[in-house]
Each structure stands twice: as C-alpha cells, then as structure tokens.
Amino acid sequence: SGLATEIVLIDANHSRAEGEAMDLNHAVPLSQSTRIWAGSLADTAGALLTVITAGSAQKPGETRLDLAGRNVNILRSIIPDVVKFNPHGIILVAANPVDILTYAALKISGLPSNQVFGSGTILDTARFRYLLSQHFGVDPRSVHGYIIGEHGDSEVPVWSLANIAGMRLPVFCQQNNLSCQDQVLAEIFHQTRDAAYEIIQRKGATYYAIAVGLTKIAEAIIRDQNTVLSVSSLIDDYYGIGDVCFSLPSVVDRGGVERILKLELSDSELAGLQKSASLLRQLNRDLGL
C-alpha cells in the first residue's frame, strides 16, 4: 500500500516469518517500495506501530474463558519486550477475543490508554455497511452505521443513527419503497454478527477484510488522519460504563486513540451496550485482570 517504509515480521516460528517476508518482497516490484524482513522485537525499536496478531484458535470443546486465558498468556510473553524496545510506539491488538486481549495488553504494558487499542468492531461495522448496502441497493461506501460494544455475540447495532446520504433508514425506505420491517433489519444484523462463523465453516479463517481494516487503522495513524473508526479501547465513564475495553467510534491519529465520540443512543441500544460491558468485565475478572 505504500504506507510503511519498513515492515518487520516476527513469529515464534522464525522460518515461517522468513517465508512470508520472501513472498511479500517478491510483490514489491509490482507495488510500492517497502523494506520487509523477518526479525525480532529488538528490530522494532522506533516503530510507530506494532500490530499483534499472535493468538491461538479455539479448540473443540474449549470454552471462551479457556481460549482467552491461553491468549492472555501469549500476550504476557510478548508485550514486555514490545514496550522494552519501543515504549513510545502504538500497540494494535488484532487477536481474539480482541476486547479482552486489548484490556490485558493495556494492563501488561503499563502504557497510556491512547497507545494501546484493538481492531474492535471495524470488521463488524464493514460487514454491517455491506449487508445494508445490498438490501438498499447503494454503494457500501454511501452507507453510514456502526456496530459497537464487544466484537462478539453481545455486539450492538446502532440502528437509530444508521443513515444513507444523511437520511435515517426509515425515511430512506419510505422514499424508495423498500422494506424496513423489524424482522428484515434483525436478519441483517444476525448475518453481520454471525458472518465469521459462516466464513470459518467454509474456509477455516477470515483473512482479507480484516487485513484491509488493519491497513485502514495503520493509515489513520501513519498519516495522522483523525479518522473515525470503531476500534476497541479503554472506556471511562461512557453513560456510566468504565474499566472495560470495547468498541465505539473513535478519532484515530498519529498518537493513537485521540478521543471517543459519545453517541446519542436509544434506550435499547444503551441497554445492549451496558450488557456487553458487563459480560466483558466479568470475563476480565475471571482471568484475574
């Protein structure tokens, strides 16, 4: 994409990182000049951004708490050296459960909360906009709406603020003879929430959309764009909610999360957000965070 001048790939399997670097370097003559190599955390000194994708997948019969515990332990083996070699850089967590791991990374690192955040619901929001665009027959880039809260089963669609060209969905539907019935919208949300399960069932994992989402976050940081993105960060007194990491539309710039935007939510949306926070906070407690 031309965003970075240098990219260091780090993996517990160094040979795998070398292979990925070789493959990527062969694309450089066809794209943008970038130095890419397999290295160690010491090589990241001075890096503006460290993206952590390290984490294991959920095993058959394994609980969410089991998975979270294993991945928190992986972070404990990584984060101290990230901070040691790069105390002023930004840490972006892109492993699941992302909200729990973002909170863990923040606690383990001891860095300011603006420097440590997660990919959150950037992918859920993109899926939401895409599915709405398919239903309403417009370009996905012309649809505006957010999924907030947990990146997971308790996530919350902000129907009250979703719009096309500034027109709330009920008005857009009325003027264009389209259906905005509750069951239609509910099905769109269910497809949004469950998309990962459907993709994983068919191909094993999701790759492309989350990669583009991470590139979008990196671009906002590297180019200091003040872009509004639904990333997961530490929440402090948001309608009384605090001490938890989840996703809200946030302004992202070269310093990381510059500020979190306070949405005017409906009563049901706020209740959903509070439920999402409660579930995440309990899991944090269960993990001793």
mmCIF file of C-alpha atoms in Angstrom:
data_model
loop_
_atom_site.group_PDB
_atom_site.id
_atom_site.type_symbol
_atom_site.label_atom_id
_atom_site.label_comp_id
_atom_site.label_asym_id
_atom_site.label_seq_id
_atom_site.Cartn_x
_atom_site.Cartn_y
_atom_site.Cartn_z
ATOM 1 C CA SER A 1 0.000 0.000 0.000
ATOM 2 C CA GLY A 2 2.991 2.301 0.338
ATOM 3 C CA LEU A 3 2.095 3.246 3.908
ATOM 4 C CA ALA A 4 5.209 1.895 5.599
ATOM 5 C CA THR A 5 8.865 2.230 4.640
ATOM 6 C CA GLU A 6 9.813 -0.754 6.797
ATOM 7 C CA ILE A 7 7.843 -3.797 7.955
ATOM 8 C CA VAL A 8 9.320 -6.357 10.373
ATOM 9 C CA LEU A 9 7.621 -9.758 10.592
ATOM 10 C CA ILE A 10 8.016 -11.581 13.925
ATOM 11 C CA ASP A 11 6.821 -15.091 14.670
ATOM 12 C CA ALA A 12 7.535 -17.853 17.159
ATOM 13 C CA ASN A 13 8.262 -19.889 14.000
ATOM 14 C CA HIS A 14 11.043 -17.715 12.553
ATOM 15 C CA SER A 15 11.267 -19.833 9.415
ATOM 16 C CA ARG A 16 7.591 -19.096 8.692
ATOM 17 C CA ALA A 17 8.241 -15.363 9.116
ATOM 18 C CA GLU A 18 11.160 -15.632 6.674
ATOM 19 C CA GLY A 19 8.958 -17.363 4.131
ATOM 20 C CA GLU A 20 6.254 -14.712 4.447
ATOM 21 C CA ALA A 21 8.859 -11.937 4.066
ATOM 22 C CA MET A 22 10.279 -13.582 0.941
ATOM 23 C CA ASP A 23 6.806 -13.906 -0.575
ATOM 24 C CA LEU A 24 5.952 -10.277 0.204
ATOM 25 C CA ASN A 25 9.275 -8.975 -1.109
ATOM 26 C CA HIS A 26 8.553 -10.580 -4.463
ATOM 27 C CA ALA A 27 5.472 -8.348 -4.685
ATOM 28 C CA VAL A 28 7.427 -5.132 -4.027
ATOM 29 C CA PRO A 29 8.432 -4.589 -7.684
ATOM 30 C CA LEU A 30 4.731 -4.774 -8.580
ATOM 31 C CA SER A 31 3.524 -2.429 -5.837
ATOM 32 C CA GLN A 32 5.306 0.093 -3.581
ATOM 33 C CA SER A 33 8.909 0.269 -2.394
ATOM 34 C CA THR A 34 8.968 -1.163 1.139
ATOM 35 C CA ARG A 35 11.679 -2.942 3.109
ATOM 36 C CA ILE A 36 10.257 -6.181 4.553
ATOM 37 C CA TRP A 37 12.197 -8.692 6.627
ATOM 38 C CA ALA A 38 11.835 -11.334 9.329
ATOM 39 C CA GLY A 39 13.326 -10.125 12.590
ATOM 40 C CA SER A 40 12.929 -9.891 16.342
ATOM 41 C CA LEU A 41 11.258 -7.439 18.687
ATOM 42 C CA ALA A 42 14.586 -5.647 19.056
ATOM 43 C CA ASP A 43 14.238 -4.702 15.379
ATOM 44 C CA THR A 44 11.046 -2.770 16.137
ATOM 45 C CA ALA A 45 12.841 -0.029 18.090
ATOM 46 C CA GLY A 46 11.457 3.278 16.876
ATOM 47 C CA ALA A 47 8.474 1.708 15.125
ATOM 48 C CA LEU A 48 5.370 3.864 15.061
ATOM 49 C CA LEU A 49 3.041 0.854 15.179
ATOM 50 C CA THR A 50 3.234 -2.738 16.432
ATOM 51 C CA VAL A 51 0.357 -4.967 15.315
ATOM 52 C CA ILE A 52 -0.127 -8.063 17.462
ATOM 53 C CA THR A 53 -1.914 -10.882 15.666
ATOM 54 C CA ALA A 54 -0.425 -13.662 17.816
ATOM 55 C CA GLY A 55 -3.019 -15.956 19.332
ATOM 56 C CA SER A 56 -4.306 -19.490 19.149
ATOM 57 C CA ALA A 57 -7.625 -20.568 17.701
ATOM 58 C CA GLN A 58 -10.410 -22.056 19.803
ATOM 59 C CA LYS A 59 -10.135 -25.831 20.107
ATOM 60 C CA PRO A 60 -13.105 -28.239 20.028
ATOM 61 C CA GLY A 61 -14.778 -28.327 23.438
ATOM 62 C CA GLU A 62 -12.765 -25.381 24.689
ATOM 63 C CA THR A 63 -14.618 -22.583 26.492
ATOM 64 C CA ARG A 64 -14.225 -18.915 25.672
ATOM 65 C CA LEU A 65 -12.541 -18.447 29.041
ATOM 66 C CA ASP A 66 -10.009 -21.185 28.221
ATOM 67 C CA LEU A 67 -9.179 -19.546 24.901
ATOM 68 C CA ALA A 68 -8.899 -16.094 26.459
ATOM 69 C CA GLY A 69 -6.614 -17.429 29.187
ATOM 70 C CA ARG A 70 -4.232 -19.051 26.705
ATOM 71 C CA ASN A 71 -4.075 -15.940 24.562
ATOM 72 C CA VAL A 72 -3.554 -13.638 27.546
ATOM 73 C CA ASN A 73 -0.542 -15.805 28.447
ATOM 74 C CA ILE A 74 0.773 -15.343 24.914
ATOM 75 C CA LEU A 75 0.494 -11.576 25.377
ATOM 76 C CA ARG A 76 2.382 -11.818 28.675
ATOM 77 C CA SER A 77 5.278 -13.362 26.754
ATOM 78 C CA ILE A 78 5.242 -10.638 24.082
ATOM 79 C CA ILE A 79 4.141 -7.285 25.493
ATOM 80 C CA PRO A 80 7.020 -6.636 27.962
ATOM 81 C CA ASP A 81 9.592 -6.818 25.148
ATOM 82 C CA VAL A 82 7.412 -4.712 22.841
ATOM 83 C CA VAL A 83 7.411 -1.985 25.499
ATOM 84 C CA LYS A 84 11.106 -2.504 26.325
ATOM 85 C CA PHE A 85 12.220 -1.877 22.760
ATOM 86 C CA ASN A 86 9.526 0.592 21.765
ATOM 87 C CA PRO A 87 7.998 2.437 24.751
ATOM 88 C CA HIS A 88 6.644 5.309 22.680
ATOM 89 C CA GLY A 89 5.023 3.254 19.919
ATOM 90 C CA ILE A 90 1.391 2.295 19.452
ATOM 91 C CA ILE A 91 0.201 -1.262 20.090
ATOM 92 C CA LEU A 92 -2.712 -2.500 17.991
ATOM 93 C CA VAL A 93 -4.209 -5.823 19.109
ATOM 94 C CA ALA A 94 -5.787 -7.941 16.382
ATOM 95 C CA ALA A 95 -6.226 -11.325 18.089
ATOM 96 C CA ASN A 96 -9.362 -12.720 19.702
ATOM 97 C CA PRO A 97 -11.169 -12.243 21.973
ATOM 98 C CA VAL A 98 -9.959 -8.789 20.972
ATOM 99 C CA ASP A 99 -11.645 -6.741 23.711
ATOM 100 C CA ILE A 100 -10.281 -8.964 26.482
ATOM 101 C CA LEU A 101 -6.815 -9.062 24.925
ATOM 102 C CA THR A 102 -6.812 -5.282 24.433
ATOM 103 C CA TYR A 103 -7.592 -4.818 28.134
ATOM 104 C CA ALA A 104 -4.869 -7.346 29.018
ATOM 105 C CA ALA A 105 -2.327 -5.664 26.722
ATOM 106 C CA LEU A 106 -3.079 -2.320 28.323
ATOM 107 C CA LYS A 107 -2.613 -3.714 31.845
ATOM 108 C CA ILE A 108 0.535 -5.676 30.969
ATOM 109 C CA SER A 109 2.165 -2.816 29.067
ATOM 110 C CA GLY A 110 1.530 -0.031 31.557
ATOM 111 C CA LEU A 111 1.302 2.362 28.587
ATOM 112 C CA PRO A 112 -1.226 5.212 28.307
ATOM 113 C CA SER A 113 -4.622 4.014 27.047
ATOM 114 C CA ASN A 114 -4.398 6.046 23.837
ATOM 115 C CA GLN A 115 -1.359 3.964 22.797
ATOM 116 C CA VAL A 116 -2.950 0.526 23.255
ATOM 117 C CA PHE A 117 -6.146 -0.406 21.445
ATOM 118 C CA GLY A 118 -7.697 -3.202 19.416
ATOM 119 C CA SER A 119 -9.169 -3.701 15.961
ATOM 120 C CA GLY A 120 -12.539 -3.973 17.721
ATOM 121 C CA THR A 121 -15.629 -3.912 15.534
ATOM 122 C CA ILE A 122 -14.021 -2.350 12.469
ATOM 123 C CA LEU A 123 -14.763 -5.582 10.591
ATOM 124 C CA ASP A 124 -18.283 -5.962 12.039
ATOM 125 C CA THR A 125 -19.029 -2.382 11.017
ATOM 126 C CA ALA A 126 -17.790 -3.064 7.482
ATOM 127 C CA ARG A 127 -19.963 -6.197 7.267
ATOM 128 C CA PHE A 128 -22.925 -4.204 8.584
ATOM 129 C CA ARG A 129 -22.488 -1.489 5.962
ATOM 130 C CA TYR A 130 -22.033 -4.069 3.197
ATOM 131 C CA LEU A 131 -25.183 -6.014 4.082
ATOM 132 C CA LEU A 132 -27.212 -2.811 4.404
ATOM 133 C CA SER A 133 -25.935 -1.713 1.007
ATOM 134 C CA GLN A 134 -27.047 -4.996 -0.542
ATOM 135 C CA HIS A 135 -30.533 -4.598 0.885
ATOM 136 C CA PHE A 136 -30.908 -0.926 -0.049
ATOM 137 C CA GLY A 137 -29.176 -1.124 -3.428
ATOM 138 C CA VAL A 138 -26.479 1.502 -2.877
ATOM 139 C CA ASP A 139 -22.684 1.603 -2.723
ATOM 140 C CA PRO A 140 -21.467 0.340 0.696
ATOM 141 C CA ARG A 141 -19.361 3.491 0.980
ATOM 142 C CA SER A 142 -22.576 5.525 0.960
ATOM 143 C CA VAL A 143 -23.991 3.667 3.977
ATOM 144 C CA HIS A 144 -23.153 5.021 7.427
ATOM 145 C CA GLY A 145 -23.657 2.944 10.547
ATOM 146 C CA TYR A 146 -21.762 1.321 13.384
ATOM 147 C CA ILE A 147 -21.564 -1.877 15.379
ATOM 148 C CA ILE A 148 -20.448 -1.022 18.916
ATOM 149 C CA GLY A 149 -19.597 -2.873 22.131
ATOM 150 C CA GLU A 150 -17.995 -6.302 22.103
ATOM 151 C CA HIS A 151 -16.529 -7.819 18.963
ATOM 152 C CA GLY A 152 -18.655 -10.904 19.526
ATOM 153 C CA ASP A 153 -22.096 -12.167 20.373
ATOM 154 C CA SER A 154 -23.127 -9.187 22.541
ATOM 155 C CA GLU A 155 -22.239 -6.534 19.957
ATOM 156 C CA VAL A 156 -24.815 -3.782 19.374
ATOM 157 C CA PRO A 157 -26.049 -2.351 16.039
ATOM 158 C CA VAL A 158 -26.745 1.385 16.242
ATOM 159 C CA TRP A 159 -29.935 1.404 14.185
ATOM 160 C CA SER A 160 -31.062 4.799 15.484
ATOM 161 C CA LEU A 161 -28.151 6.591 13.780
ATOM 162 C CA ALA A 162 -27.703 4.445 10.642
ATOM 163 C CA ASN A 163 -28.241 6.510 7.515
ATOM 164 C CA ILE A 164 -27.781 6.802 3.773
ATOM 165 C CA ALA A 165 -26.942 10.298 2.487
ATOM 166 C CA GLY A 166 -27.912 11.669 5.890
ATOM 167 C CA MET A 167 -31.364 10.054 5.644
ATOM 168 C CA ARG A 168 -32.292 7.749 8.520
ATOM 169 C CA LEU A 169 -33.196 4.284 7.260
ATOM 170 C CA PRO A 170 -37.000 4.562 7.825
ATOM 171 C CA VAL A 171 -37.078 7.761 5.733
ATOM 172 C CA PHE A 172 -34.883 6.237 3.026
ATOM 173 C CA CYS A 173 -37.144 3.168 2.919
ATOM 174 C CA GLN A 174 -40.304 5.262 2.696
ATOM 175 C CA GLN A 175 -38.984 7.395 -0.152
ATOM 176 C CA ASN A 176 -37.641 4.416 -2.103
ATOM 177 C CA ASN A 177 -40.420 1.879 -1.451
ATOM 178 C CA LEU A 178 -38.119 -0.505 0.414
ATOM 179 C CA SER A 179 -38.759 -2.701 3.419
ATOM 180 C CA CYS A 180 -37.563 -1.551 6.836
ATOM 181 C CA GLN A 181 -39.540 -4.085 8.828
ATOM 182 C CA ASP A 182 -38.015 -5.144 12.125
ATOM 183 C CA GLN A 183 -37.565 -8.752 11.020
ATOM 184 C CA VAL A 184 -35.686 -7.637 7.881
ATOM 185 C CA LEU A 185 -33.310 -5.453 9.896
ATOM 186 C CA ALA A 186 -32.901 -8.174 12.516
ATOM 187 C CA GLU A 187 -31.819 -10.637 9.832
ATOM 188 C CA ILE A 188 -29.253 -8.144 8.502
ATOM 189 C CA PHE A 189 -27.789 -7.827 11.993
ATOM 190 C CA HIS A 190 -27.780 -11.602 12.543
ATOM 191 C CA GLN A 191 -25.852 -12.051 9.291
ATOM 192 C CA THR A 192 -23.426 -9.340 10.417
ATOM 193 C CA ARG A 193 -22.849 -10.889 13.833
ATOM 194 C CA ASP A 194 -22.548 -14.471 12.577
ATOM 195 C CA ALA A 195 -20.530 -13.795 9.403
ATOM 196 C CA ALA A 196 -17.261 -15.034 10.894
ATOM 197 C CA TYR A 197 -18.823 -18.384 11.829
ATOM 198 C CA GLU A 198 -20.069 -18.828 8.262
ATOM 199 C CA ILE A 199 -16.686 -17.935 6.752
ATOM 200 C CA ILE A 200 -14.722 -20.119 9.178
ATOM 201 C CA GLN A 201 -17.020 -23.048 8.411
ATOM 202 C CA ARG A 202 -16.230 -22.689 4.708
ATOM 203 C CA LYS A 203 -12.542 -21.685 4.581
ATOM 204 C CA GLY A 204 -11.152 -22.037 8.105
ATOM 205 C CA ALA A 205 -10.484 -18.387 8.949
ATOM 206 C CA THR A 206 -11.104 -14.805 7.855
ATOM 207 C CA TYR A 207 -8.224 -13.001 6.120
ATOM 208 C CA TYR A 208 -8.911 -10.288 3.583
ATOM 209 C CA ALA A 209 -11.416 -7.899 5.122
ATOM 210 C CA ILE A 210 -9.638 -7.760 8.491
ATOM 211 C CA ALA A 211 -6.327 -7.156 6.690
ATOM 212 C CA VAL A 212 -7.855 -4.182 4.879
ATOM 213 C CA GLY A 213 -9.344 -2.979 8.171
ATOM 214 C CA LEU A 214 -5.936 -3.105 9.877
ATOM 215 C CA THR A 215 -4.428 -1.229 6.939
ATOM 216 C CA LYS A 216 -7.099 1.448 7.365
ATOM 217 C CA ILE A 217 -6.207 1.824 11.051
ATOM 218 C CA ALA A 218 -2.498 1.943 10.204
ATOM 219 C CA GLU A 219 -3.160 4.615 7.596
ATOM 220 C CA ALA A 220 -5.039 6.776 10.112
ATOM 221 C CA ILE A 221 -2.039 6.541 12.459
ATOM 222 C CA ILE A 222 0.818 6.904 9.982
ATOM 223 C CA ARG A 223 -0.806 9.766 8.052
ATOM 224 C CA ASP A 224 -2.252 11.426 11.169
ATOM 225 C CA GLN A 225 -5.706 11.488 9.577
ATOM 226 C CA ASN A 226 -8.058 11.895 12.565
ATOM 227 C CA THR A 227 -10.207 9.138 11.078
ATOM 228 C CA VAL A 228 -13.311 7.946 12.943
ATOM 229 C CA LEU A 229 -13.037 4.166 13.357
ATOM 230 C CA SER A 230 -14.836 1.664 15.598
ATOM 231 C CA VAL A 231 -11.761 0.458 17.480
ATOM 232 C CA SER A 232 -11.669 -1.146 20.929
ATOM 233 C CA SER A 233 -10.112 0.993 23.664
ATOM 234 C CA LEU A 234 -10.404 1.684 27.382
ATOM 235 C CA ILE A 235 -13.808 3.148 28.261
ATOM 236 C CA ASP A 236 -14.066 5.680 31.067
ATOM 237 C CA ASP A 237 -17.498 6.936 32.209
ATOM 238 C CA TYR A 238 -19.385 6.397 28.950
ATOM 239 C CA TYR A 239 -23.007 6.623 30.136
ATOM 240 C CA GLY A 240 -21.663 5.334 33.454
ATOM 241 C CA ILE A 241 -19.689 2.494 31.836
ATOM 242 C CA GLY A 242 -15.997 2.213 32.680
ATOM 243 C CA ASP A 243 -12.963 -0.003 33.263
ATOM 244 C CA VAL A 244 -13.543 -2.146 30.199
ATOM 245 C CA CYS A 245 -12.334 -2.186 26.594
ATOM 246 C CA PHE A 246 -14.848 -2.332 23.773
ATOM 247 C CA SER A 247 -15.623 -0.553 20.526
ATOM 248 C CA LEU A 248 -17.039 2.906 19.995
ATOM 249 C CA PRO A 249 -16.497 5.343 17.125
ATOM 250 C CA SER A 250 -13.157 6.938 17.979
ATOM 251 C CA VAL A 251 -10.880 9.526 16.398
ATOM 252 C CA VAL A 252 -7.590 7.832 15.489
ATOM 253 C CA ASP A 253 -4.469 9.829 14.644
ATOM 254 C CA ARG A 254 -0.695 9.639 14.968
ATOM 255 C CA GLY A 255 -0.990 9.491 18.758
ATOM 256 C CA GLY A 256 -3.448 6.577 18.668
ATOM 257 C CA VAL A 257 -6.977 6.991 20.045
ATOM 258 C CA GLU A 258 -7.310 10.753 20.297
ATOM 259 C CA ARG A 259 -10.871 10.705 21.667
ATOM 260 C CA ILE A 260 -14.004 8.573 21.867
ATOM 261 C CA LEU A 261 -17.209 10.010 20.422
ATOM 262 C CA LYS A 262 -20.330 9.951 22.579
ATOM 263 C CA LEU A 263 -23.281 8.748 20.501
ATOM 264 C CA GLU A 264 -26.899 9.621 21.254
ATOM 265 C CA LEU A 265 -28.120 6.062 21.728
ATOM 266 C CA SER A 266 -31.656 4.774 22.070
ATOM 267 C CA ASP A 267 -32.658 3.176 25.368
ATOM 268 C CA SER A 268 -32.406 -0.329 23.910
ATOM 269 C CA GLU A 269 -29.000 0.371 22.368
ATOM 270 C CA LEU A 270 -27.674 1.714 25.659
ATOM 271 C CA ALA A 271 -29.047 -1.320 27.490
ATOM 272 C CA GLY A 272 -27.291 -3.570 24.967
ATOM 273 C CA LEU A 273 -24.042 -1.685 25.440
ATOM 274 C CA GLN A 274 -24.286 -1.994 29.227
ATOM 275 C CA LYS A 275 -24.913 -5.735 28.892
ATOM 276 C CA SER A 276 -21.907 -6.069 26.581
ATOM 277 C CA ALA A 277 -19.728 -4.204 29.094
ATOM 278 C CA SER A 278 -20.955 -6.381 31.966
ATOM 279 C CA LEU A 279 -20.110 -9.609 30.113
ATOM 280 C CA LEU A 280 -16.629 -8.381 29.211
ATOM 281 C CA ARG A 281 -15.934 -7.049 32.698
ATOM 282 C CA GLN A 282 -16.880 -10.421 34.226
ATOM 283 C CA LEU A 283 -14.541 -12.251 31.850
ATOM 284 C CA ASN A 284 -11.749 -9.830 32.790
ATOM 285 C CA ARG A 285 -12.365 -10.650 36.450
ATOM 286 C CA ASP A 286 -12.411 -14.388 35.766
ATOM 287 C CA LEU A 287 -8.999 -14.023 34.128
ATOM 288 C CA GLY A 288 -7.603 -12.049 37.058
ATOM 289 C CA LEU A 289 -7.172 -8.887 35.012
#
